[in-house]
Structure formats: structure tokens, C-alpha cells
C-alpha positions as YAML, in Angstrom:
chain: A
units: angstrom
residues:
- id: 1
  name: MET
  ca: [-0.06, -0.07, 0.00]
- id: 2
  name: ALA
  ca: [1.45, 3.40, -1.15]
- id: 3
  name: THR
  ca: [1.71, 6.12, 1.53]
- id: 4
  name: SER
  ca: [-0.54, 9.04, 0.94]
- id: 5
  name: LYS
  ca: [0.56, 12.66, 0.76]
- id: 6
  name: PRO
  ca: [-0.35, 15.01, 3.56]
- id: 7
  name: GLN
  ca: [-3.90, 16.49, 3.03]
- id: 8
  name: ARG
  ca: [-3.90, 19.11, 5.69]
- id: 9
  name: PHE
  ca: [-1.41, 21.78, 6.81]
- id: 10
  name: GLY
  ca: [-1.16, 20.07, 10.27]
- id: 11
  name: ASP
  ca: [-0.12, 16.81, 8.47]
- id: 12
  name: LEU
  ca: [2.98, 18.40, 6.90]
- id: 13
  name: GLU
  ca: [6.35, 17.35, 8.21]
- id: 14
  name: PRO
  ca: [8.43, 20.33, 9.68]
- id: 15
  name: SER
  ca: [11.11, 21.63, 7.49]
- id: 16
  name: ALA
  ca: [14.63, 20.31, 8.00]
- id: 17
  name: TRP
  ca: [15.88, 23.89, 7.72]
- id: 18
  name: PRO
  ca: [14.00, 27.24, 7.35]
- id: 19
  name: GLY
  ca: [12.89, 27.56, 3.75]
- id: 20
  name: GLU
  ca: [13.28, 23.90, 2.79]
- id: 21
  name: ARG
  ca: [9.55, 23.57, 1.89]
- id: 22
  name: LEU
  ca: [9.83, 26.90, -0.09]
- id: 23
  name: GLY
  ca: [12.65, 25.52, -2.19]
- id: 24
  name: LEU
  ca: [15.20, 27.85, -0.58]
- id: 25
  name: PRO
  ca: [18.87, 26.86, 0.20]
- id: 26
  name: GLU
  ca: [19.73, 26.05, 3.83]
- id: 27
  name: SER
  ca: [22.38, 28.79, 4.03]
- id: 28
  name: GLY
  ca: [23.96, 31.59, 2.00]
- id: 29
  name: PRO
  ca: [22.20, 33.95, -0.48]
- id: 30
  name: ARG
  ca: [18.42, 33.46, -0.81]
- id: 31
  name: SER
  ca: [18.28, 31.48, 2.36]
- id: 32
  name: VAL
  ca: [15.65, 32.55, 4.95]
- id: 33
  name: GLY
  ca: [16.85, 35.45, 7.13]
- id: 34
  name: ARG
  ca: [17.51, 34.18, 10.63]
- id: 35
  name: ILE
  ca: [15.92, 35.61, 13.72]
- id: 36
  name: GLY
  ca: [18.96, 37.72, 14.90]
- id: 37
  name: ARG
  ca: [19.05, 39.65, 11.72]
- id: 38
  name: ARG
  ca: [15.34, 40.02, 11.58]
- id: 39
  name: PHE
  ca: [15.05, 41.57, 15.02]
- id: 40
  name: LEU
  ca: [18.05, 43.78, 14.63]
- id: 41
  name: ALA
  ca: [16.56, 45.06, 11.31]
- id: 42
  name: LEU
  ca: [13.31, 45.68, 13.15]
- id: 43
  name: PHE
  ca: [15.01, 47.71, 15.81]
- id: 44
  name: VAL
  ca: [17.02, 49.78, 13.29]
- id: 45
  name: ASP
  ca: [13.73, 50.63, 11.41]
- id: 46
  name: TRP
  ca: [11.95, 51.36, 14.81]
- id: 47
  name: GLY
  ca: [14.90, 53.59, 15.86]
- id: 48
  name: LEU
  ca: [14.76, 55.45, 12.47]
- id: 49
  name: ALA
  ca: [11.13, 55.95, 12.71]
- id: 50
  name: ALA
  ca: [11.51, 57.42, 16.34]
- id: 51
  name: LEU
  ca: [13.94, 60.12, 15.22]
- id: 52
  name: PRO
  ca: [11.26, 62.33, 13.58]
- id: 53
  name: ALA
  ca: [8.49, 61.09, 15.84]
- id: 54
  name: PHE
  ca: [10.21, 62.28, 19.05]
- id: 55
  name: MET
  ca: [12.64, 64.86, 17.89]
- id: 56
  name: LEU
  ca: [10.60, 66.76, 15.34]
- id: 57
  name: ILE
  ca: [7.03, 66.06, 16.46]
- id: 58
  name: GLY
  ca: [7.16, 65.09, 20.05]
- id: 59
  name: GLY
  ca: [4.36, 65.57, 22.46]
- id: 60
  name: PRO
  ca: [1.85, 63.10, 23.78]
- id: 61
  name: ASN
  ca: [1.24, 61.50, 20.36]
- id: 62
  name: ALA
  ca: [4.92, 60.80, 19.53]
- id: 63
  name: SER
  ca: [4.57, 56.98, 19.98]
- id: 64
  name: VAL
  ca: [1.68, 57.03, 17.45]
- id: 65
  name: TRP
  ca: [3.92, 58.97, 15.00]
- id: 66
  name: ASN
  ca: [6.64, 56.59, 15.61]
- id: 67
  name: LEU
  ca: [4.31, 53.67, 14.38]
- id: 68
  name: VAL
  ca: [3.20, 55.81, 11.42]
- id: 69
  name: PHE
  ca: [6.80, 56.56, 10.40]
- id: 70
  name: PHE
  ca: [7.74, 52.80, 10.80]
- id: 71
  name: ALA
  ca: [4.85, 51.84, 8.59]
- id: 72
  name: LEU
  ca: [5.83, 54.37, 5.95]
- id: 73
  name: ILE
  ca: [9.48, 53.11, 5.97]
- id: 74
  name: GLN
  ca: [8.25, 49.62, 5.47]
- id: 75
  name: ILE
  ca: [5.62, 50.50, 2.70]
- id: 76
  name: ILE
  ca: [8.02, 52.83, 0.84]
- id: 77
  name: PHE
  ca: [11.19, 50.93, 0.83]
- id: 78
  name: ILE
  ca: [10.06, 47.20, 0.35]
- id: 79
  name: PRO
  ca: [8.81, 47.80, -3.14]
- id: 80
  name: THR
  ca: [11.54, 50.25, -4.09]
- id: 81
  name: ILE
  ca: [14.85, 48.89, -2.63]
- id: 82
  name: GLY
  ca: [13.71, 45.35, -1.82]
- id: 83
  name: GLY
  ca: [13.38, 45.79, 1.94]
- id: 84
  name: SER
  ca: [13.31, 48.44, 4.67]
- id: 85
  name: ILE
  ca: [16.43, 50.34, 5.55]
- id: 86
  name: GLY
  ca: [17.16, 47.86, 8.43]
- id: 87
  name: HIS
  ca: [16.66, 44.86, 6.17]
- id: 88
  name: ARG
  ca: [18.98, 46.25, 3.55]
- id: 89
  name: LEU
  ca: [21.69, 47.33, 6.11]
- id: 90
  name: LEU
  ca: [21.67, 43.75, 7.48]
- id: 91
  name: GLY
  ca: [21.75, 41.97, 3.99]
- id: 92
  name: LEU
  ca: [18.10, 40.99, 3.93]
- id: 93
  name: ARG
  ca: [15.40, 41.39, 1.21]
- id: 94
  name: VAL
  ca: [11.68, 40.79, 1.15]
- id: 95
  name: VAL
  ca: [10.69, 38.69, -1.93]
- id: 96
  name: PRO
  ca: [7.43, 37.17, -3.02]
- id: 97
  name: ILE
  ca: [7.12, 33.44, -2.83]
- id: 98
  name: ALA
  ca: [5.83, 33.42, -6.42]
- id: 99
  name: GLY
  ca: [8.84, 35.37, -7.55]
- id: 100
  name: GLY
  ca: [9.08, 38.63, -9.46]
- id: 101
  name: TRP
  ca: [8.54, 42.11, -7.94]
- id: 102
  name: VAL
  ca: [6.96, 42.45, -4.62]
- id: 103
  name: GLY
  ca: [4.49, 45.03, -5.92]
- id: 104
  name: PHE
  ca: [2.55, 47.61, -3.81]
- id: 105
  name: TRP
  ca: [-0.09, 45.51, -2.11]
- id: 106
  name: ARG
  ca: [2.15, 43.00, -0.49]
- id: 107
  name: PRO
  ca: [4.13, 45.62, 1.66]
- id: 108
  name: ILE
  ca: [0.89, 47.36, 2.71]
- id: 109
  name: VAL
  ca: [-0.73, 44.06, 3.92]
- id: 110
  name: ARG
  ca: [2.59, 42.83, 5.45]
- id: 111
  name: THR
  ca: [3.08, 46.19, 7.22]
- id: 112
  name: GLY
  ca: [-0.43, 46.45, 8.49]
- id: 113
  name: LEU
  ca: [-0.14, 43.02, 10.05]
- id: 114
  name: LEU
  ca: [3.44, 43.69, 11.26]
- id: 115
  name: CYS
  ca: [2.07, 46.81, 13.16]
- id: 116
  name: LEU
  ca: [-0.31, 44.57, 15.06]
- id: 117
  name: VAL
  ca: [2.64, 42.80, 16.53]
- id: 118
  name: ILE
  ca: [0.87, 39.49, 17.24]
- id: 119
  name: PRO
  ca: [1.64, 38.12, 13.73]
- id: 120
  name: LEU
  ca: [5.27, 38.53, 14.54]
- id: 121
  name: LEU
  ca: [4.88, 35.88, 17.27]
- id: 122
  name: VAL
  ca: [3.28, 33.25, 14.92]
- id: 123
  name: TRP
  ca: [5.87, 31.47, 13.02]
- id: 124
  name: ASP
  ca: [6.03, 28.22, 11.01]
- id: 125
  name: SER
  ca: [9.01, 25.92, 10.60]
- id: 126
  name: ASP
  ca: [10.24, 28.06, 7.60]
- id: 127
  name: GLN
  ca: [10.58, 31.02, 10.02]
- id: 128
  name: ARG
  ca: [7.74, 32.89, 8.22]
- id: 129
  name: GLY
  ca: [5.67, 35.06, 10.35]
- id: 130
  name: PHE
  ca: [1.99, 35.28, 9.77]
- id: 131
  name: HIS
  ca: [2.53, 38.72, 8.27]
- id: 132
  name: ASP
  ca: [4.73, 37.23, 5.61]
- id: 133
  name: LYS
  ca: [2.37, 34.21, 5.04]
- id: 134
  name: ILE
  ca: [-0.63, 36.31, 4.46]
- id: 135
  name: ALA
  ca: [1.32, 38.70, 2.16]
- id: 136
  name: GLY
  ca: [2.87, 35.71, 0.29]
- id: 137
  name: THR
  ca: [6.42, 36.89, 0.96]
- id: 138
  name: VAL
  ca: [9.50, 35.65, 2.69]
- id: 139
  name: LEU
  ca: [12.53, 37.47, 4.13]
- id: 140
  name: VAL
  ca: [15.73, 36.16, 2.63]
- id: 141
  name: ARG
  ca: [19.53, 36.85, 2.75]
- id: 142
  name: GLY
  ca: [20.56, 38.66, -0.35]
...
């Protein structure tokens, strides 16, 4: 009797390395960006967004402006330079799973979910957060 292929997501075997199920290499260029680089890139972007929010605008709504500037950094730079400033400084790129250009809608959806914070905490064995899964993207070294 032949073994059957998994029919449900819960039946899938975990990846041997992040990105295996996506056809990405285990290491080197185009491999999934690891958690250390990802968080450092996030802190760089958050810090860059804090500069105008707290130094130029300030006041009681500075933290809201920080989130707005953070979102703008993501939405503007992902489709234009392939990632946020933090991503690019740390050698990372946001690419669509289907290949090609990331477009405009993916960064908007990805950033909207990223700003909710909770999607960051939901990962799969390919180290893709919920925000990347919904947007159809993956953060790779590159």
C-alpha cells in the first residue's frame, strides 16, 4: 500500500531547515533570514522612525507617529529597494514566494499585520511570520 501525501497543513512534516519547503537553500544567498538579523533590522527601522516622531513632532502623540513613520518606512522601501532600511543594512530582502517584483499591495498588507505585533509571534518551521504568510512573502538573505 502506497503512503498518501499530507492532506492538511497540520499533516505536513516540519522543514529540516528554514525555507526547505519553499525551495530555498539552507544557507547563503536566498536562504531565509534568521531571527537575529530580523530583530536587529526591526530595531533599526523602529529607531529610524523614532527620530522624526520624538525629535521633530514630540508631544503626547509621539509614539503614534513613531508607528506611522515605521509603517511608511516599510511601505515605501520594500517595493523600491527590496526591503526596509534595516533589512538592507543587514543584508536582507523581502521577496514574494511566487517570484518577481513584490508590488505595492504586499508591503501594505505585510506592514499592516506587522504593526499589530501579534503576527510576529506566530511562526512556522520555515521561520515565516503570519504577516509574511498572508502577504505571500519571505525575508531572505541577499
